[in-house]
Coordinates of C-alpha atoms in Angstrom, one line a residue:
X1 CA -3.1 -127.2 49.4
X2 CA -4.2 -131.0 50.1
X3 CA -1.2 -133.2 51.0
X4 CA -0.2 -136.0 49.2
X5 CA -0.7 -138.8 51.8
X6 CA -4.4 -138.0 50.1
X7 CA -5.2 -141.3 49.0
X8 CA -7.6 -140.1 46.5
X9 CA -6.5 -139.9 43.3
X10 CA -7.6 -136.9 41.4
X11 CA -7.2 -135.6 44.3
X12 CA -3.4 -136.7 44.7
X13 CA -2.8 -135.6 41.0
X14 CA -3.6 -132.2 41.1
X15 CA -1.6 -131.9 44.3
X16 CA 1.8 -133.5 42.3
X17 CA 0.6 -130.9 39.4
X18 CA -0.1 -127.3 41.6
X19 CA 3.8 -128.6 43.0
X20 CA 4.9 -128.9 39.4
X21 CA 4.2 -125.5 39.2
X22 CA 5.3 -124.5 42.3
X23 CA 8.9 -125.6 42.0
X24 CA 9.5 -125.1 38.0
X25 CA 11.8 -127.6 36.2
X26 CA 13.8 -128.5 39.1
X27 CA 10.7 -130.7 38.8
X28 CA 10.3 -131.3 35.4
X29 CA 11.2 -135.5 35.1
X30 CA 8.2 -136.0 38.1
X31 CA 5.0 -137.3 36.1
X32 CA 1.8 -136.2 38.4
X33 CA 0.4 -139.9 36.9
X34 CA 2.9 -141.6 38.2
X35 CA 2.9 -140.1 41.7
X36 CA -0.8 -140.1 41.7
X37 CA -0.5 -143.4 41.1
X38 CA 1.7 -144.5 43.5
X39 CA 0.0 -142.2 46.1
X40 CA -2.8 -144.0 45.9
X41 CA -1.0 -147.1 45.6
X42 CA -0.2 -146.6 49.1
X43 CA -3.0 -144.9 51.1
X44 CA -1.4 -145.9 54.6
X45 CA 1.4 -143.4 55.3
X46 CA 2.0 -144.7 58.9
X47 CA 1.3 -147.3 61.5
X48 CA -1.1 -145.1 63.4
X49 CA -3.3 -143.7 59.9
X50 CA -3.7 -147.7 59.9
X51 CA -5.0 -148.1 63.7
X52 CA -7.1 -144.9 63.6
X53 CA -9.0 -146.4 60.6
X54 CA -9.3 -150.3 61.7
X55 CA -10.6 -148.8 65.4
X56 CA -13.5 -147.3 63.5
X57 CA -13.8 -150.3 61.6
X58 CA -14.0 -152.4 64.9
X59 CA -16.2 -150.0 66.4
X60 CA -19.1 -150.0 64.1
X61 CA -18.8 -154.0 63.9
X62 CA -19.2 -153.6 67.1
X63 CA -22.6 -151.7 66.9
X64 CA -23.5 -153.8 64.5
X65 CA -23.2 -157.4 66.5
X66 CA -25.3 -155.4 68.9
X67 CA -27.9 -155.3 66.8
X68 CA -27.8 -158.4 64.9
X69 CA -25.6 -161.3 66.2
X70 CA -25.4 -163.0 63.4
X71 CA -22.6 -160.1 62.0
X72 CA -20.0 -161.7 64.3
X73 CA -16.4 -161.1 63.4
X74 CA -13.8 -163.9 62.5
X75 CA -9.9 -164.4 62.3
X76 CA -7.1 -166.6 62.0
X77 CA -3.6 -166.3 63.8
X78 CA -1.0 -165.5 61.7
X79 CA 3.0 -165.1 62.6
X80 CA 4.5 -163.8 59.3
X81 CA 3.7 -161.0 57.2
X82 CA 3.0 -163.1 53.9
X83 CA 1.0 -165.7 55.8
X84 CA -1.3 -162.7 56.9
X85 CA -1.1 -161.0 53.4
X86 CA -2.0 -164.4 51.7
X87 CA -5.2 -164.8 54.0
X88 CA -6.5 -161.1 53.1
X89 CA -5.9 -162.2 49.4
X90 CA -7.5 -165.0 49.7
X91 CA -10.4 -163.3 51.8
X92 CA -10.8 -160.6 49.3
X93 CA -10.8 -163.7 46.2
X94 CA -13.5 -166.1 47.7
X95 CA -15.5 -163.7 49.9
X96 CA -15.5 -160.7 47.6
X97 CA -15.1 -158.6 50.6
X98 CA -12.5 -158.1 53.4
X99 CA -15.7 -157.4 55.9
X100 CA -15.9 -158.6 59.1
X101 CA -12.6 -160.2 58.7
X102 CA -9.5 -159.6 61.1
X103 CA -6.1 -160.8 61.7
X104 CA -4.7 -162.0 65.0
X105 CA -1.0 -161.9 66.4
X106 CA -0.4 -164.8 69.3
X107 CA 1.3 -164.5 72.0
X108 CA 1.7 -167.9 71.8
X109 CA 3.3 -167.7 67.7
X110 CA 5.5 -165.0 68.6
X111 CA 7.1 -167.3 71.1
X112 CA 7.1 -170.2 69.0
X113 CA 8.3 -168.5 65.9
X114 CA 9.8 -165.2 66.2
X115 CA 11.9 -165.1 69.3
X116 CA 15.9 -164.5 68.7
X117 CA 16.0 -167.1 71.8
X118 CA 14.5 -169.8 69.4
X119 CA 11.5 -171.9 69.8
X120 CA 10.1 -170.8 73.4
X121 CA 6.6 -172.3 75.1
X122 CA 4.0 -169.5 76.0
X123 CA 5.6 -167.9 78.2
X124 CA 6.4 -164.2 78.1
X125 CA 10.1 -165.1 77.6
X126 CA 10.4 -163.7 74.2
X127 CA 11.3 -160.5 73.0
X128 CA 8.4 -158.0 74.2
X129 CA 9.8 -155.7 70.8
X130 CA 9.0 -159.1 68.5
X131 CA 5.5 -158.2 69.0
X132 CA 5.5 -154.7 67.2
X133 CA 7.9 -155.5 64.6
X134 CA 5.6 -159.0 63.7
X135 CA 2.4 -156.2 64.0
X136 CA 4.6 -153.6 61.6
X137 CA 5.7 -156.5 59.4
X138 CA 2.1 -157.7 58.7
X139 CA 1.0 -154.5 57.8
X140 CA 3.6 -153.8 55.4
X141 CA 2.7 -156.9 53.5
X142 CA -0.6 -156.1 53.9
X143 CA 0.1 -152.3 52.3
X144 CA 2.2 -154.2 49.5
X145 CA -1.1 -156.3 48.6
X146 CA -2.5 -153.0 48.0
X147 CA 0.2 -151.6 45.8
X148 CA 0.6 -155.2 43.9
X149 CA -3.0 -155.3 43.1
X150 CA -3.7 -151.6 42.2
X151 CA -0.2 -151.3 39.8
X152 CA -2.1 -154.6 38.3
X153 CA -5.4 -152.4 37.2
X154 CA -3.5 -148.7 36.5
X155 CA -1.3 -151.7 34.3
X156 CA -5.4 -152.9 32.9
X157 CA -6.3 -149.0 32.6
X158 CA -3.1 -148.5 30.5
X159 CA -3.6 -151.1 28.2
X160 CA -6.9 -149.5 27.0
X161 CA -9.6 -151.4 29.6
X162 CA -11.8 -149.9 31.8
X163 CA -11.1 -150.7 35.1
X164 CA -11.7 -146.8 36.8
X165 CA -14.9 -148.5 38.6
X166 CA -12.3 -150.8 40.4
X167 CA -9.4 -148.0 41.1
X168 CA -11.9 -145.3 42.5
X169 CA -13.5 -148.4 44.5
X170 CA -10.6 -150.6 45.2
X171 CA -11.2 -152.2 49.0
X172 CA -7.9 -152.1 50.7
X173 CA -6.1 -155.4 52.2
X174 CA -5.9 -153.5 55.8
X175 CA -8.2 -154.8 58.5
X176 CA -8.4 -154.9 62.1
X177 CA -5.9 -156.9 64.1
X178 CA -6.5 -158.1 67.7
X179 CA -2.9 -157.7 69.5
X180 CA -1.8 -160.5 72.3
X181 CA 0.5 -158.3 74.7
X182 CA 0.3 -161.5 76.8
X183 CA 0.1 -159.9 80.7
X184 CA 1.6 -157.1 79.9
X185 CA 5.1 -157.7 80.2
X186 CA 6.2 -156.1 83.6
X187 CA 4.4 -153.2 85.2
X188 CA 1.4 -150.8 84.4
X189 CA 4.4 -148.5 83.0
X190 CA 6.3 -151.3 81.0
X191 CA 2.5 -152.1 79.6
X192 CA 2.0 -148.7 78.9
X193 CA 5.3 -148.4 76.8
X194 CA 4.7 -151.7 74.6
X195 CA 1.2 -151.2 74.3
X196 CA 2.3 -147.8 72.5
X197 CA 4.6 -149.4 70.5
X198 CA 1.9 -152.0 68.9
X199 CA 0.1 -149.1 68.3
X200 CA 2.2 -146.8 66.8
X201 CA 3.0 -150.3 64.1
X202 CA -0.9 -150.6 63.9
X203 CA -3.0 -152.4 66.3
X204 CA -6.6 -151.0 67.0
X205 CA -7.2 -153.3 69.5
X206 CA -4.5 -154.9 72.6
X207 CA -5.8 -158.2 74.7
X208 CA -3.9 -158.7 77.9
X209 CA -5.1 -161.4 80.3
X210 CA -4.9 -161.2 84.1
X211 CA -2.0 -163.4 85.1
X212 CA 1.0 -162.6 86.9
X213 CA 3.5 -161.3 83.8
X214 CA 6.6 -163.3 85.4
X215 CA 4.5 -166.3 85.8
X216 CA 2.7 -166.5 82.9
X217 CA 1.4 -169.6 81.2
X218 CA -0.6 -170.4 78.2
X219 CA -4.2 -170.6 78.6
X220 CA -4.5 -173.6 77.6
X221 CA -2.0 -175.5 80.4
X222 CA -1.4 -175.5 84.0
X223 CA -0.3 -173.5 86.3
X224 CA -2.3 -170.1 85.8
X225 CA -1.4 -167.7 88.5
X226 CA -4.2 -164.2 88.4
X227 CA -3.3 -160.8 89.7
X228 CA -6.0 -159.1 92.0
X229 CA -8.3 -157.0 90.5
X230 CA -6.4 -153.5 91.1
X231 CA -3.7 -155.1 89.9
X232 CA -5.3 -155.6 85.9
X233 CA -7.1 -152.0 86.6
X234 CA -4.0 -150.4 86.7
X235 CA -3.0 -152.3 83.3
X236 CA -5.9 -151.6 81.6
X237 CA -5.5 -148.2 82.4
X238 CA -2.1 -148.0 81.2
X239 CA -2.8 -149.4 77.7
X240 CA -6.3 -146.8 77.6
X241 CA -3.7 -144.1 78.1
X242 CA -1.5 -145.4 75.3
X243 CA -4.4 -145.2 72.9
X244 CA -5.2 -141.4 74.2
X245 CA -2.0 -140.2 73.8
X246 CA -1.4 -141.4 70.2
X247 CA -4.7 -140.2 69.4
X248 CA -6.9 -143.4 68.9
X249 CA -9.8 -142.3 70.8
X250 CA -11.7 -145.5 69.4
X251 CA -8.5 -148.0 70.5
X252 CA -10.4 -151.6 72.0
X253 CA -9.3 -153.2 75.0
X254 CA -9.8 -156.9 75.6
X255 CA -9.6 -157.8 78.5
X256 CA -8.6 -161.7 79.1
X257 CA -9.5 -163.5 82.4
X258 CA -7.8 -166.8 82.7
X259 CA -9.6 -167.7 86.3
X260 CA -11.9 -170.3 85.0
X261 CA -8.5 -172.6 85.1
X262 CA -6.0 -171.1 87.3
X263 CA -6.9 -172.1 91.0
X264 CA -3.5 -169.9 92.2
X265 CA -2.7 -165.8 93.7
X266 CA 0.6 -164.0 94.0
X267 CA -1.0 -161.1 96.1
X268 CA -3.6 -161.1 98.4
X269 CA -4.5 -157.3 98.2
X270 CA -5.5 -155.1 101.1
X271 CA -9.3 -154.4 102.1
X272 CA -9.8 -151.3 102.9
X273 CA -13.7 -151.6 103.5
X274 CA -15.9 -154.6 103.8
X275 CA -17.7 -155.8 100.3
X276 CA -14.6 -153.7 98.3
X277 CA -13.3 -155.7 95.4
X278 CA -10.0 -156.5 96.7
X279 CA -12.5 -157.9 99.6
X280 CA -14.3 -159.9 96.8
X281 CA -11.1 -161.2 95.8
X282 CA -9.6 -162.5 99.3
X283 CA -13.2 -164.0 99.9
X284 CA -12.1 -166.7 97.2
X285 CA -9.0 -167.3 98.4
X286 CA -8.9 -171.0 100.6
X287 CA -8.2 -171.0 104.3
X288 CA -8.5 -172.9 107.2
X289 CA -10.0 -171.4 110.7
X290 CA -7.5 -171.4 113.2
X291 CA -7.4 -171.0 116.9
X292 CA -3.9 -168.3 117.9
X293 CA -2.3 -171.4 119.5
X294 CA -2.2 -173.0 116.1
X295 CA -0.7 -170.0 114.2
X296 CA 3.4 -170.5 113.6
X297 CA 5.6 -167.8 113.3
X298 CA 5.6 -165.5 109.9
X299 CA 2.3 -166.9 109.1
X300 CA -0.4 -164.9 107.1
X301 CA -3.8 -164.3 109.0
X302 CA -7.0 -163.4 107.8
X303 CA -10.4 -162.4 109.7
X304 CA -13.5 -164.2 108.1
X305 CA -16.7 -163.7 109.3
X306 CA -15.1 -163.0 112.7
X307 CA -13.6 -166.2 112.7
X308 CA -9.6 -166.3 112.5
X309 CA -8.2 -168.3 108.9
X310 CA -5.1 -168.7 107.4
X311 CA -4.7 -168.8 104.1
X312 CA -3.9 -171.8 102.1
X313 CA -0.4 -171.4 101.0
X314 CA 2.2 -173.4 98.9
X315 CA 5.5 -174.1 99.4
X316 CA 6.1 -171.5 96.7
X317 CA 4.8 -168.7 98.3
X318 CA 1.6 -168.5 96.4
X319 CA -1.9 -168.7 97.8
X320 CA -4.8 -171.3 96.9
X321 CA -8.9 -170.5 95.5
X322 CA -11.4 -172.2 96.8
X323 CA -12.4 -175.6 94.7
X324 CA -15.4 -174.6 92.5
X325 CA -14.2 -170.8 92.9
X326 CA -13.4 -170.4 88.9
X327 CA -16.8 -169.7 87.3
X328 CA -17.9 -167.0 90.2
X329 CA -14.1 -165.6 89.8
X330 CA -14.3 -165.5 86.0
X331 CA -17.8 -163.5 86.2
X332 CA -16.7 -161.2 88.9
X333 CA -13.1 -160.9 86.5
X334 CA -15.6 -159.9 83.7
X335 CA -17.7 -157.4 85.1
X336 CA -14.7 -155.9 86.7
X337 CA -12.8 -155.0 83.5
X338 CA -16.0 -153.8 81.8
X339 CA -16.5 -151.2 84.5
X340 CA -13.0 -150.6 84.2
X341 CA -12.2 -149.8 80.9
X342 CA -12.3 -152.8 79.0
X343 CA -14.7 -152.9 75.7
X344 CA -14.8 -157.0 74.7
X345 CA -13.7 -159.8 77.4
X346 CA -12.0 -163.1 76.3
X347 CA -12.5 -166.1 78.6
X348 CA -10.5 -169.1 78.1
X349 CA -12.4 -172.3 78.8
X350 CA -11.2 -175.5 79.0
X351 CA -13.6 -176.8 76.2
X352 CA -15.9 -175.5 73.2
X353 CA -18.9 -175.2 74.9
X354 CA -21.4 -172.8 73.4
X355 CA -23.7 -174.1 76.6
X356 CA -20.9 -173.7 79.2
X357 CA -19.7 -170.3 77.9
X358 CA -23.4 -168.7 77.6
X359 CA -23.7 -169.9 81.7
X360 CA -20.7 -167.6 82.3
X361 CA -21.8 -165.0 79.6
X362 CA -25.3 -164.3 80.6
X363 CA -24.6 -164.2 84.6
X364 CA -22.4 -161.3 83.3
X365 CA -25.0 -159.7 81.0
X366 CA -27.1 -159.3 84.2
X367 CA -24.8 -156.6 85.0
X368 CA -23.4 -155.2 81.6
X369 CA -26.1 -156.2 79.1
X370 CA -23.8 -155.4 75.9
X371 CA -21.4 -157.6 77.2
X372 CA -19.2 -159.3 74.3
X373 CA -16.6 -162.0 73.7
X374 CA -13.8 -162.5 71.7
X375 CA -13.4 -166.6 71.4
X376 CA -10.5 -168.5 71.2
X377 CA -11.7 -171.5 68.6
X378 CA -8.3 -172.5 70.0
X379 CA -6.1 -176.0 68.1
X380 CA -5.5 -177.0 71.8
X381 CA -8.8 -178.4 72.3
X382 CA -9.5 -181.9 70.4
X383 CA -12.7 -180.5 68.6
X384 CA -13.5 -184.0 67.2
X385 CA -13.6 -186.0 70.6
X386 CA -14.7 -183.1 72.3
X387 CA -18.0 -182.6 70.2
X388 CA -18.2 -187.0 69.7
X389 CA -19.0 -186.4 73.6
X390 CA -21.4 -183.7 73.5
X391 CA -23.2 -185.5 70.8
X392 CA -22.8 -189.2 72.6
X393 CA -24.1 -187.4 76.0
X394 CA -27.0 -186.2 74.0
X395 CA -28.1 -189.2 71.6
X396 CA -27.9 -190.7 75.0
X397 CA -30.2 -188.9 76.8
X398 CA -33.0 -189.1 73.4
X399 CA -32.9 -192.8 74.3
X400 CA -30.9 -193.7 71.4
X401 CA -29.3 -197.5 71.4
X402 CA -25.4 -196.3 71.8
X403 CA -24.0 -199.9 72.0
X404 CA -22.4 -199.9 68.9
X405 CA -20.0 -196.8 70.2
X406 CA -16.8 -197.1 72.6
X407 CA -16.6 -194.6 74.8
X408 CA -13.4 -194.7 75.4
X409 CA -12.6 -194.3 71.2
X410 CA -14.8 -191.8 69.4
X411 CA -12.1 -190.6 67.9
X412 CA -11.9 -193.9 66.0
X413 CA -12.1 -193.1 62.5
X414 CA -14.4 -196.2 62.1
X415 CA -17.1 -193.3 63.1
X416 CA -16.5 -191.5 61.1
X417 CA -19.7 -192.1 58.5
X418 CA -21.8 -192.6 61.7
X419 CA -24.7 -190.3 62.6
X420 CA -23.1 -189.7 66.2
X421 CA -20.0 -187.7 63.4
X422 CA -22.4 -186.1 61.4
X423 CA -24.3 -184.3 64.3
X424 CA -20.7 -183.4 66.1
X425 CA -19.7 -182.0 62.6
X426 CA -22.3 -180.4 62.2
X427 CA -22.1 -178.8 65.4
X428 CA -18.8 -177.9 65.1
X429 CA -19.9 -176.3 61.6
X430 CA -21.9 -173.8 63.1
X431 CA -19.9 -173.7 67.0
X432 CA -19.2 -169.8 65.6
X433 CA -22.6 -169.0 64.4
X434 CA -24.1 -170.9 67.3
X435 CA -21.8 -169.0 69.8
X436 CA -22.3 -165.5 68.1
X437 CA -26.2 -166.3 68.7
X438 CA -26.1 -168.0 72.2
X439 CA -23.3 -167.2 74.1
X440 CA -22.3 -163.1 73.2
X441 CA -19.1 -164.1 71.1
X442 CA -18.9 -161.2 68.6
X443 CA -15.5 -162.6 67.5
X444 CA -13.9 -165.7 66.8
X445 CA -10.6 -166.5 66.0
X446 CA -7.9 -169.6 65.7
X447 CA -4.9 -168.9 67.8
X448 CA -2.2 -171.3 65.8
X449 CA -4.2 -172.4 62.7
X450 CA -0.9 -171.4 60.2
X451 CA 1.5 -172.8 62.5
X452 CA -0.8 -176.2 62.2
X453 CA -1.1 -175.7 58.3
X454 CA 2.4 -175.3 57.7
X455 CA 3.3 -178.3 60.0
X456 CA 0.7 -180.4 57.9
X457 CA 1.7 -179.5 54.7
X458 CA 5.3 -179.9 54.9
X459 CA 4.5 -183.0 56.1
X460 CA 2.4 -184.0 53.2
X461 CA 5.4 -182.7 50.2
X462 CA 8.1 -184.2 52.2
X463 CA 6.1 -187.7 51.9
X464 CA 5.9 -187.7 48.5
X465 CA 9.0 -185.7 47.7
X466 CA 11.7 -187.3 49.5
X467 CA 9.8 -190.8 48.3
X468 CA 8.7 -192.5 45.6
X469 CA 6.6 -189.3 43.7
X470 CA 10.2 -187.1 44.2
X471 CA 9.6 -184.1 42.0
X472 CA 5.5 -184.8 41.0
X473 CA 4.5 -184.9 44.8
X474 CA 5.5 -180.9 44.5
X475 CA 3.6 -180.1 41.0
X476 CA 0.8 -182.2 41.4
X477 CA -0.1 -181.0 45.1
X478 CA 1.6 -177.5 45.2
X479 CA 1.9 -176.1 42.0
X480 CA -0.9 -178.1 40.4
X481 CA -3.2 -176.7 42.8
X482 CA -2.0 -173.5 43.0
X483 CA -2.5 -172.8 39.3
X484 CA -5.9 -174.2 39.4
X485 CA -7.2 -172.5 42.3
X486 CA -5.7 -168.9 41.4
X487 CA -3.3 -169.1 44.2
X488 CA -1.9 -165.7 43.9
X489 CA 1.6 -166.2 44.8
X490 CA 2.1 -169.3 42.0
X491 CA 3.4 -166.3 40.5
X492 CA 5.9 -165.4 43.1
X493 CA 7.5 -162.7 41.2
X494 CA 5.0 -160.8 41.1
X495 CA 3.8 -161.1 44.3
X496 CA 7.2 -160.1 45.9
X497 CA 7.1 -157.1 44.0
X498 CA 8.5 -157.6 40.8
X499 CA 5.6 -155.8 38.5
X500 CA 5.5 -153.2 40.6
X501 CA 9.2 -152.5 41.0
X502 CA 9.5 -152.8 37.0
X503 CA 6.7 -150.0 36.9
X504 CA 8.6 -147.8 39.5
X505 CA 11.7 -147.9 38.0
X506 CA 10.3 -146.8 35.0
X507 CA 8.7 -143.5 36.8
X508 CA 12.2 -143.1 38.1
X509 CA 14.8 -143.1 34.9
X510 CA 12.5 -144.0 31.9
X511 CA 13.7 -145.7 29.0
X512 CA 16.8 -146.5 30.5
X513 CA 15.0 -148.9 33.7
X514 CA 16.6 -152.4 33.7
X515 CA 13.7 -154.5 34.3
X516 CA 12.9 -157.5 35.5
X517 CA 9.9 -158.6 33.0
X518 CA 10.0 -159.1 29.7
X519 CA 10.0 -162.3 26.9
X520 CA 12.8 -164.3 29.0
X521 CA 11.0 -163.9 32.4
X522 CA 9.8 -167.6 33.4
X523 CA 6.9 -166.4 35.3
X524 CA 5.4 -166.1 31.9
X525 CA 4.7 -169.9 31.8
X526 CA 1.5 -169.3 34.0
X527 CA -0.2 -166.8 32.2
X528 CA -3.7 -168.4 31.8
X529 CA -3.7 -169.4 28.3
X530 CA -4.0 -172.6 26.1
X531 CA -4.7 -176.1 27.7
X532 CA -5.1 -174.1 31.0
X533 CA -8.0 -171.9 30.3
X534 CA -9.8 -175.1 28.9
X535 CA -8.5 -177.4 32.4
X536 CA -10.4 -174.7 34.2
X537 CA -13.4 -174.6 32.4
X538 CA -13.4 -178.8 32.7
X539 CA -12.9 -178.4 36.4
X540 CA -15.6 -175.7 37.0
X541 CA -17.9 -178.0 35.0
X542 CA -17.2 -180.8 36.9
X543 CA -17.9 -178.7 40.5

């Protein structure tokens, strides 16, 4: 006998009907619809049916890049399960297709946003269990999309349309996520044990970056410390084993290297043979030839080339790189974890560069031709001024008169209509196709893009709310819009569950369910009907 959590639903009816049977009228109130209904409703039993399915997903997106770059993959950040759920909405409404798009979990939001210590920089001082439960929060908003959207057609189906086309091929909100387990958050065994926890709540695919995990910093400030390379091995390892054990053979490890701006080591790891990676790794590390008479007591020694060095070391204990080290450290980081393990690599650059990141790419192809990124289009670069300057540097060098531009201001919204901002928008326009194309970048995604939003458009209401527009700065820029554009959640009832818990609790005691729709419920008000229907059709004339 098929089991329920069979998300077909003929095939999840019959099962509720050969139980009917089975257990007499004990069972006699159950409706096989209705538990069809909802069984198919809800196709995701569990956090691992989710990454099992979204590693397969990944994987042939994979294969597919491979052979065409321009099927790259995108994604923004999102640090609460109804900002993710409204981005797959919204995904599924203006694309017609939830392909190739993924959701990301920072590091960086869950530090911000979700620790019980408060607001926290990047870090790793938040709560490693914030990470699951923000991964197992997304996905049950994301399975509640689902539910909301297919009790919406079985409601169509009921009412005498048909929408059976739709049902049997309803595409389901659940997509990939890329999980930030920062560096792992203690040891290869404290990795191993979080990294099995994000899976078991759903992720297909864990990145973890090569700093120190009680030093870590964001990528995007100062003070990097790396790990030798036995050191991230051993991690990697411990989240492969993770994905074995729960049984997602397809599980994707990317594997961060932060080397390009961290110029500090913790460790310098013991050579056991000449040429040996941990001998590759001490060859980078900055020293000074010394004669014995110079050496002090407790110092660290080194033998280079048969000459005597010590090590450059700071007062805090940790050692120095060479100047100029980073780009030959973050290829030699790259090819490391790809022979290790790894399955995409994510280098954190100091700028969006397609040029600069294809330099670091392509020295790494040499050695693993299949070699792929995932790109942080990251909010802490300034993409305007950075791309003003890559276009100035360039109109420069055509010869063009550049006079009229200061240097020193490009950001100047003066400009803005000028043909220097029209080629650096541009550029910036097609940065992911460009980078997909040139520089092995098979996914791109914004870190903190709803953290930015949010920040933005509270700031916006509050302008007009809390002055002189008071109540019409909401309805003319929230509510306004959101009835105009289709914004699903202008309905908010619904979309917390409202239609659908009216429907349950109908399955459940009949005539007698108190429900929560009806003549008196207000979210009537923005059924499209009336002067609406014909605002739309003036607006989509006017586009």
């Amino acid at each position: 006998m098929k089991n329920l959590s069979q998300s077909n639903y003929a095939s999840a009816l019959q099962t509720v009907k050969d139980l009917k049977t089975k257990f007499g009228n004990n069972w006699a109130a159950i409706n096989p619809d209705s538990a069809a209904r909802m069984a198919t409703q809800n196709r995701f039993k569990t956090g691992l049916d989710i990454a099992k399915y979204t590693a397969a997903i990944m994987r042939k997106d994979m294969a597919d890049y491979d052979a065409d770059s321009s099927n790259y993959t995108q994604s923004l950040g999102c640090w609460h399960g109804f900002v993710a759920q409204q981005k797959m909405i919204a995904v599924k409404k203006h694309h017609k297709s939830t392909s190739k798009s993924y959701l990301y979990l920072s590091g960086w939001m869950v530090a911000a946003l979700r620790s019980e210590f408060g607001p926290l920089p990047d870090q790793s001082m938040h709560e490693k269990t914030a990470v699951p439960a923000l991964i197992e929060e997304i996905y049950d908003f994301l399975r509640q999309a689902d539910a909301i959207e297919l009790n919406d057609l079985f409601r169509r189906q009921a009412n005498g349309e048909d929408v059976q086309n739709e049902i049997d091929n309803f595409e389901t909100h659940i997509v990939p996520i890329i999980a930030d387990i920062d560096a792992g958050f203690g040891n290869e065994e404290a990795t191993y044990l979080l990294a099995k926890k994000m899976i078991q709540a759903g992720a297909c695919a864990i990145q973890i970056e090569n700093q120190v995990s009680d030093a870590k910093q964001c990528g995007h400030q100062d003070g990097k410390v790396t790990v030798p390379h036995e050191d991230f091995i051993a991690k990697l390892n411990a989240v492969r084993y993770a994905f074995l054990e729960l049984g997602v053979d397809d599980g994707v490890i990317v594997a961060r290297t932060d080397s390009e701006g961290a110029g500090l080591t913790q460790k310098l790891p013991v050579s056991k043979e000449p040429g040996d990676l941990a001998s590759k790794y001490l060859a980078f590390v900055d020293a000074e030839e010394v004669t014995m008479d110079e050496v002090k007591e407790d110092e660290v020694l080194l033998k280079r080339d048969g000459k005597l060095v010590r090590p450059i070391r700071l007062p805090n204990g940790l050692y120095k790189f060479k100047d100029g080290s980073n780009i030959d450290r973050v290829v030699l980081d790259c090819i490391t974890s790809l022979q290790n393990g790894a399955d995409l690599l994510w280098i954190e650059t100091p700028t969006p560069n397609v040029k600069q990141i294809a330099h670091m790419v392509n020295r790494v192809r040499e050695v693993v031709p299949n070699a792929k990124l995932v790109y942080n289009n990251s909010p802490s670069f300034n993409w305007t001024l950075n791309f003003r300057n890559q276009v100035f540097e360039e109109m420069l060098a055509e010869g063009e008169n550049m006079t009229a531009y200061d240097r020193n201001n490009l950001m100047s919204a003066e400009y803005d209509g000028t043909e220097l901002c029209h080629r650096a928008d541009q550029k910036i326009k097609t940065f992911q196709l460009d980078g997909a194309r040139e520089a092995g970048i098979f996914h791109h995604l914004i870190t903190l893009p709803t953290y930015h939003t949010t920040a933005l458009h509270m700031n916006d209401l509050t302008e007009g709310y809390f002055g002189n527009d008071g109540m019409l700065a909401y309805v003319r820029d929230v509510q306004r819009q959101e009835i105009r554009k289709g914004v699903s959640c202008v309905k908010h009832q619904r979309m917390a569950g409202s239609d659908l818990g009216d429907d349950h609790k109908t399955f459940f005691a009949g005539d007698k369910a108190l429900k929560a729709g009806g003549e008196k419920n207000t979210s009537n008000q923005f059924e499209a009907k009336g002067n609406e229907v014909k605002e739309k059709k003036k607006l989509s004339v006017v586009a």
